[in-house]
PDB file of C-alpha atoms in Angstrom:
ATOM      1  CA  UNK A  74       0.000   0.000   0.000  1.00 49.00           C
ATOM      2  CA  UNK A  75       2.823   2.404   0.786  1.00 53.00           C
ATOM      3  CA  UNK A  76       4.169   2.273  -2.781  1.00 59.00           C
ATOM      4  CA  UNK A  77       0.685   3.004  -4.166  1.00 63.00           C
ATOM      5  CA  UNK A  78       0.358   6.026  -1.887  1.00 69.00           C
ATOM      6  CA  UNK A  79       3.832   7.190  -2.966  1.00 76.00           C
ATOM      7  CA  UNK A  80       2.862   6.934  -6.653  1.00 83.00           C
ATOM      8  CA  UNK A  81      -0.326   8.852  -5.974  1.00 87.00           C
ATOM      9  CA  UNK A  82       1.593  11.605  -4.186  1.00 91.00           C
ATOM     10  CA  UNK A  83       4.085  11.810  -7.063  1.00 92.00           C
ATOM     11  CA  UNK A  84       1.238  12.069  -9.580  1.00 90.00           C
ATOM     12  CA  UNK A  85      -0.417  14.793  -7.522  1.00 92.00           C
ATOM     13  CA  UNK A  86       2.863  16.716  -7.304  1.00 94.00           C
ATOM     14  CA  UNK A  87       3.460  16.384 -11.076  1.00 95.00           C
ATOM     15  CA  UNK A  88      -0.109  17.497 -11.785  1.00 96.00           C
ATOM     16  CA  UNK A  89       0.271  20.447  -9.404  1.00 97.00           C
ATOM     17  CA  UNK A  90       3.509  21.561 -11.095  1.00 97.00           C
ATOM     18  CA  UNK A  91       1.928  21.142 -14.532  1.00 98.00           C
ATOM     19  CA  UNK A  92      -1.172  23.103 -13.504  1.00 98.00           C
ATOM     20  CA  UNK A  93       0.914  25.874 -11.929  1.00 98.00           C
ATOM     21  CA  UNK A  94       2.668  26.376 -15.303  1.00 98.00           C
ATOM     22  CA  UNK A  95      -0.682  26.387 -17.104  1.00 98.00           C
ATOM     23  CA  UNK A  96      -2.113  28.939 -14.679  1.00 98.00           C
ATOM     24  CA  UNK A  97       0.887  31.212 -15.282  1.00 98.00           C
ATOM     25  CA  UNK A  98       0.323  30.979 -19.065  1.00 98.00           C
ATOM     26  CA  UNK A  99      -3.445  31.543 -19.076  1.00 98.00           C
ATOM     27  CA  UNK A 100      -4.783  34.763 -20.525  1.00 98.00           C
ATOM     28  CA  UNK A 101      -8.373  36.019 -20.269  1.00 98.00           C
ATOM     29  CA  UNK A 102     -10.556  34.390 -22.904  1.00 98.00           C
ATOM     30  CA  UNK A 103      -8.629  31.106 -23.092  1.00 98.00           C
ATOM     31  CA  UNK A 104     -10.599  27.881 -23.234  1.00 98.00           C
ATOM     32  CA  UNK A 105      -9.423  25.610 -20.442  1.00 98.00           C
ATOM     33  CA  UNK A 106      -9.757  21.849 -20.759  1.00 96.00           C
ATOM     34  CA  UNK A 107      -9.747  19.797 -17.559  1.00 96.00           C
ATOM     35  CA  UNK A 108      -9.083  16.159 -18.433  1.00 93.00           C
ATOM     36  CA  UNK A 109     -11.210  13.960 -16.181  1.00 89.00           C
ATOM     37  CA  UNK A 110     -10.319  10.534 -17.545  1.00 84.00           C
ATOM     38  CA  UNK A 111     -13.104   9.410 -19.877  1.00 82.00           C
ATOM     39  CA  UNK A 112     -14.257  12.951 -20.607  1.00 84.00           C
ATOM     40  CA  UNK A 113     -13.047  16.536 -20.416  1.00 89.00           C
ATOM     41  CA  UNK A 114     -14.595  19.415 -18.517  1.00 93.00           C
ATOM     42  CA  UNK A 115     -14.350  22.868 -20.114  1.00 94.00           C
ATOM     43  CA  UNK A 116     -14.338  26.426 -18.881  1.00 97.00           C
ATOM     44  CA  UNK A 117     -13.245  29.927 -19.831  1.00 98.00           C
ATOM     45  CA  UNK A 118     -10.460  31.749 -18.028  1.00 98.00           C
ATOM     46  CA  UNK A 119     -11.427  35.310 -17.077  1.00 98.00           C
ATOM     47  CA  UNK A 120      -8.285  36.333 -15.132  1.00 98.00           C
ATOM     48  CA  UNK A 121      -7.352  36.415 -11.440  1.00 98.00           C
ATOM     49  CA  UNK A 122      -7.283  32.576 -11.257  1.00 98.00           C
ATOM     50  CA  UNK A 123     -11.028  32.473 -12.091  1.00 98.00           C
ATOM     51  CA  UNK A 124     -12.783  30.015 -14.393  1.00 98.00           C
ATOM     52  CA  UNK A 125     -16.354  30.436 -15.637  1.00 98.00           C
ATOM     53  CA  UNK A 126     -17.879  27.048 -16.393  1.00 96.00           C
ATOM     54  CA  UNK A 127     -21.100  25.040 -16.496  1.00 91.00           C
ATOM     55  CA  UNK A 128     -21.103  22.800 -13.429  1.00 89.00           C
ATOM     56  CA  UNK A 129     -23.420  20.721 -11.286  1.00 79.00           C
ATOM     57  CA  UNK A 130     -24.318  21.911  -7.796  1.00 61.00           C
ATOM     58  CA  UNK A 131     -21.639  19.779  -6.129  1.00 54.00           C
ATOM     59  CA  UNK A 132     -19.045  19.567  -8.911  1.00 51.00           C
ATOM     60  CA  UNK A 133     -18.782  18.562 -12.543  1.00 49.00           C
ATOM     61  CA  UNK A 134     -17.651  15.015 -11.866  1.00 44.00           C
ATOM     62  CA  UNK A 135     -14.267  16.129 -10.536  1.00 42.00           C
ATOM     63  CA  UNK A 136     -11.778  13.269 -10.268  1.00 40.00           C
ATOM     64  CA  UNK A 137     -13.908  11.092 -12.534  1.00 42.00           C
ATOM     65  CA  UNK A 138     -16.524  10.490  -9.820  1.00 45.00           C
ATOM     66  CA  UNK A 139     -18.961   9.104 -12.360  1.00 42.00           C
ATOM     67  CA  UNK A 140     -21.398   6.387 -11.366  1.00 38.00           C
ATOM     68  CA  UNK A 141     -24.039   4.560 -13.374  1.00 39.00           C
ATOM     69  CA  UNK A 142     -26.779   6.637 -11.753  1.00 37.00           C
ATOM     70  CA  UNK A 143     -25.079   9.777 -13.145  1.00 37.00           C
ATOM     71  CA  UNK A 144     -25.221   8.763 -16.794  1.00 41.00           C
ATOM     72  CA  UNK A 145     -28.168  11.074 -17.533  1.00 45.00           C
ATOM     73  CA  UNK A 146     -27.227  13.723 -15.011  1.00 42.00           C
ATOM     74  CA  UNK A 147     -24.278  15.889 -14.156  1.00 45.00           C
ATOM     75  CA  UNK A 148     -22.772  14.887 -10.829  1.00 40.00           C
ATOM     76  CA  UNK A 149     -26.002  13.139  -9.939  1.00 37.00           C
ATOM     77  CA  UNK A 150     -28.051  16.289 -10.473  1.00 41.00           C
ATOM     78  CA  UNK A 151     -30.770  16.505 -13.063  1.00 45.00           C
ATOM     79  CA  UNK A 152     -29.906  18.391 -16.235  1.00 48.00           C
ATOM     80  CA  UNK A 153     -31.624  21.614 -15.238  1.00 54.00           C
ATOM     81  CA  UNK A 154     -29.573  21.831 -12.023  1.00 64.00           C
ATOM     82  CA  UNK A 155     -26.268  22.569 -13.765  1.00 82.00           C
ATOM     83  CA  UNK A 156     -25.499  26.265 -13.846  1.00 90.00           C
ATOM     84  CA  UNK A 157     -22.831  28.625 -15.063  1.00 93.00           C
ATOM     85  CA  UNK A 158     -20.586  29.578 -12.150  1.00 95.00           C
ATOM     86  CA  UNK A 159     -17.268  31.278 -11.414  1.00 97.00           C
ATOM     87  CA  UNK A 160     -14.762  29.188  -9.465  1.00 97.00           C
ATOM     88  CA  UNK A 161     -11.121  29.400  -8.525  1.00 98.00           C
ATOM     89  CA  UNK A 162      -8.873  27.552 -10.991  1.00 98.00           C
ATOM     90  CA  UNK A 163      -7.605  25.219  -8.237  1.00 97.00           C
ATOM     91  CA  UNK A 164     -11.137  24.270  -7.192  1.00 96.00           C
ATOM     92  CA  UNK A 165     -12.035  23.335 -10.766  1.00 96.00           C
ATOM     93  CA  UNK A 166      -8.855  21.416 -11.611  1.00 96.00           C
ATOM     94  CA  UNK A 167      -8.815  19.353  -8.405  1.00 93.00           C
ATOM     95  CA  UNK A 168      -6.236  16.582  -8.806  1.00 90.00           C
ATOM     96  CA  UNK A 169      -6.541  16.460 -12.592  1.00 94.00           C
ATOM     97  CA  UNK A 170      -4.591  18.263 -15.313  1.00 96.00           C
ATOM     98  CA  UNK A 171      -5.667  21.470 -17.017  1.00 98.00           C
ATOM     99  CA  UNK A 172      -4.717  22.471 -20.551  1.00 98.00           C
ATOM    100  CA  UNK A 173      -5.016  25.672 -22.528  1.00 98.00           C
ATOM    101  CA  UNK A 174      -6.968  24.464 -25.532  1.00 97.00           C
ATOM    102  CA  UNK A 175      -7.664  27.081 -28.159  1.00 98.00           C
ATOM    103  CA  UNK A 176      -7.110  24.560 -30.970  1.00 95.00           C
ATOM    104  CA  UNK A 177     -10.353  25.565 -32.646  1.00 93.00           C
ATOM    105  CA  UNK A 178      -8.742  28.936 -33.437  1.00 97.00           C
ATOM    106  CA  UNK A 179      -7.333  27.166 -36.510  1.00 95.00           C
ATOM    107  CA  UNK A 180     -10.849  26.632 -37.918  1.00 94.00           C
ATOM    108  CA  UNK A 181     -13.043  29.207 -36.195  1.00 94.00           C
ATOM    109  CA  UNK A 182     -12.479  32.902 -35.583  1.00 97.00           C
ATOM    110  CA  UNK A 183     -11.935  33.633 -31.919  1.00 98.00           C
ATOM    111  CA  UNK A 184     -13.672  36.707 -30.564  1.00 98.00           C
ATOM    112  CA  UNK A 185     -11.668  39.421 -28.833  1.00 98.00           C
ATOM    113  CA  UNK A 186     -10.664  38.476 -25.255  1.00 98.00           C
ATOM    114  CA  UNK A 187     -12.850  41.171 -23.672  1.00 98.00           C
ATOM    115  CA  UNK A 188     -15.879  39.893 -25.638  1.00 98.00           C
ATOM    116  CA  UNK A 189     -15.129  36.281 -24.633  1.00 98.00           C
ATOM    117  CA  UNK A 190     -14.977  37.287 -20.958  1.00 98.00           C
ATOM    118  CA  UNK A 191     -18.156  39.365 -21.362  1.00 98.00           C
ATOM    119  CA  UNK A 192     -19.942  36.379 -22.953  1.00 97.00           C
ATOM    120  CA  UNK A 193     -18.891  34.160 -20.046  1.00 97.00           C
ATOM    121  CA  UNK A 194     -19.850  36.651 -17.337  1.00 98.00           C
ATOM    122  CA  UNK A 195     -23.267  37.275 -18.910  1.00 97.00           C
ATOM    123  CA  UNK A 196     -24.085  33.576 -18.569  1.00 94.00           C
ATOM    124  CA  UNK A 197     -23.342  33.351 -14.814  1.00 96.00           C
ATOM    125  CA  UNK A 198     -26.345  31.876 -13.014  1.00 91.00           C
ATOM    126  CA  UNK A 199     -27.887  30.461 -16.182  1.00 88.00           C
ATOM    127  CA  UNK A 200     -29.235  26.971 -15.530  1.00 84.00           C
ATOM    128  CA  UNK A 201     -29.540  24.058 -17.885  1.00 73.00           C
ATOM    129  CA  UNK A 202     -27.591  21.105 -19.108  1.00 67.00           C
ATOM    130  CA  UNK A 203     -28.013  18.699 -21.965  1.00 62.00           C
ATOM    131  CA  UNK A 204     -25.233  16.294 -22.875  1.00 56.00           C
ATOM    132  CA  UNK A 205     -25.935  16.541 -26.605  1.00 51.00           C
ATOM    133  CA  UNK A 206     -26.635  20.244 -27.142  1.00 61.00           C
ATOM    134  CA  UNK A 207     -25.780  22.255 -24.011  1.00 68.00           C
ATOM    135  CA  UNK A 208     -22.785  20.928 -22.100  1.00 84.00           C
ATOM    136  CA  UNK A 209     -19.682  22.629 -20.683  1.00 88.00           C
ATOM    137  CA  UNK A 210     -17.816  22.417 -24.004  1.00 90.00           C
ATOM    138  CA  UNK A 211     -20.747  24.031 -25.835  1.00 89.00           C
ATOM    139  CA  UNK A 212     -20.584  26.818 -23.244  1.00 94.00           C
ATOM    140  CA  UNK A 213     -16.822  27.412 -23.620  1.00 96.00           C
ATOM    141  CA  UNK A 214     -17.069  27.373 -27.421  1.00 95.00           C
ATOM    142  CA  UNK A 215     -19.989  29.784 -27.385  1.00 95.00           C
ATOM    143  CA  UNK A 216     -18.057  32.213 -25.217  1.00 97.00           C
ATOM    144  CA  UNK A 217     -14.878  32.091 -27.350  1.00 98.00           C
ATOM    145  CA  UNK A 218     -16.275  31.661 -30.866  1.00 97.00           C
ATOM    146  CA  UNK A 219     -19.964  32.479 -30.707  1.00 95.00           C
ATOM    147  CA  UNK A 220     -20.635  28.852 -31.754  1.00 88.00           C
ATOM    148  CA  UNK A 221     -22.307  26.313 -29.501  1.00 80.00           C
ATOM    149  CA  UNK A 222     -20.571  23.083 -30.577  1.00 68.00           C
ATOM    150  CA  UNK A 223     -18.918  20.151 -28.827  1.00 76.00           C
ATOM    151  CA  UNK A 224     -16.162  17.999 -30.337  1.00 60.00           C
ATOM    152  CA  UNK A 225     -16.724  15.371 -27.632  1.00 56.00           C
ATOM    153  CA  UNK A 226     -20.374  15.000 -28.692  1.00 47.00           C
ATOM    154  CA  UNK A 227     -19.603  15.206 -32.425  1.00 44.00           C
ATOM    155  CA  UNK A 228     -16.865  12.567 -32.115  1.00 46.00           C
ATOM    156  CA  UNK A 229     -19.117  10.292 -30.071  1.00 43.00           C
ATOM    157  CA  UNK A 230     -22.028  10.642 -32.510  1.00 40.00           C
ATOM    158  CA  UNK A 231     -19.731  10.085 -35.510  1.00 45.00           C
ATOM    159  CA  UNK A 232     -18.292   6.977 -33.846  1.00 42.00           C
ATOM    160  CA  UNK A 233     -21.761   5.706 -32.975  1.00 39.00           C
ATOM    161  CA  UNK A 234     -22.987   6.280 -36.538  1.00 40.00           C
ATOM    162  CA  UNK A 235     -19.917   4.522 -37.986  1.00 43.00           C
ATOM    163  CA  UNK A 236     -20.416   1.589 -35.618  1.00 46.00           C
ATOM    164  CA  UNK A 237     -24.076   1.359 -36.560  1.00 43.00           C
ATOM    165  CA  UNK A 238     -23.250   1.487 -40.284  1.00 44.00           C
ATOM    166  CA  UNK A 239     -20.587  -1.206 -39.843  1.00 53.00           C
ATOM    167  CA  UNK A 240     -23.012  -3.370 -37.888  1.00 52.00           C
ATOM    168  CA  UNK A 241     -25.710  -2.998 -40.536  1.00 52.00           C
ATOM    169  CA  UNK A 242     -23.237  -3.805 -43.324  1.00 50.00           C
ATOM    170  CA  UNK A 243     -22.065  -6.934 -41.487  1.00 54.00           C
ATOM    171  CA  UNK A 244     -25.662  -7.988 -40.862  1.00 56.00           C
ATOM    172  CA  UNK A 245     -26.445  -7.532 -44.576  1.00 51.00           C
ATOM    173  CA  UNK A 246     -23.396  -9.575 -45.635  1.00 57.00           C
ATOM    174  CA  UNK A 247     -24.307 -12.292 -43.126  1.00 55.00           C
ATOM    175  CA  UNK A 248     -27.928 -12.395 -44.345  1.00 59.00           C
ATOM    176  CA  UNK A 249     -26.794 -12.499 -47.964  1.00 60.00           C
ATOM    177  CA  UNK A 250     -24.309 -15.311 -47.291  1.00 62.00           C
ATOM    178  CA  UNK A 251     -26.923 -17.248 -45.342  1.00 65.00           C
ATOM    179  CA  UNK A 252     -29.445 -16.808 -48.161  1.00 66.00           C
ATOM    180  CA  UNK A 253     -26.886 -17.999 -50.719  1.00 65.00           C
ATOM    181  CA  UNK A 254     -26.056 -21.007 -48.524  1.00 64.00           C
ATOM    182  CA  UNK A 255     -29.768 -21.850 -48.144  1.00 60.00           C
ATOM    183  CA  UNK A 256     -30.291 -21.678 -51.943  1.00 62.00           C
ATOM    184  CA  UNK A 257     -27.338 -24.033 -52.534  1.00 61.00           C
ATOM    185  CA  UNK A 258     -28.679 -26.440 -49.904  1.00 60.00           C
ATOM    186  CA  UNK A 259     -32.119 -26.385 -51.592  1.00 58.00           C
ATOM    187  CA  UNK A 260     -30.497 -27.142 -54.982  1.00 59.00           C
ATOM    188  CA  UNK A 261     -28.598 -30.076 -53.464  1.00 58.00           C
ATOM    189  CA  UNK A 262     -31.800 -31.412 -51.904  1.00 55.00           C
ATOM    190  CA  UNK A 263     -33.625 -31.170 -55.253  1.00 58.00           C
ATOM    191  CA  UNK A 264     -30.864 -33.182 -56.991  1.00 57.00           C
ATOM    192  CA  UNK A 265     -31.345 -35.992 -54.555  1.00 58.00           C
TER     193      UNK A 265
END
């Protein structure tokens, strides 16, 4: 057990050092990605160590505290209980890693930093959450680009559609092969 605790402490120290560097590099209007394991939480940096983000009443699933009962909720709260809040960077990041992620600047035009911050501040207190069309990434993208989109959702839906298409194609091939096999069996029976 002692070695496991030592590894955990080392990871926490590395994450803290990483996050301290990120905090020093953040500028108002940056999108901040908090990697939570199977998903990422998103917010907008507004300065003074403050993040505006869409979060559940208790947290946003910090430290990957996701349970089966939370699948259709955020942190166990119903969708309409998530709200836009301002929190200290360290409270949002917890033990995870934060990243400055303005990668969409390559495809979309970022608004001016003061407009991004204004967009974020105007949403404070707004309630509502929907995994598909109104999650924390939609919020951060709306603030920075004026577009309410989520790569996490788009990637999931694209993957689900591709899986469905592959499954249907395999089912069709299987049915066709089975039909061909049945016709050959019927021909062999007729010859007898």
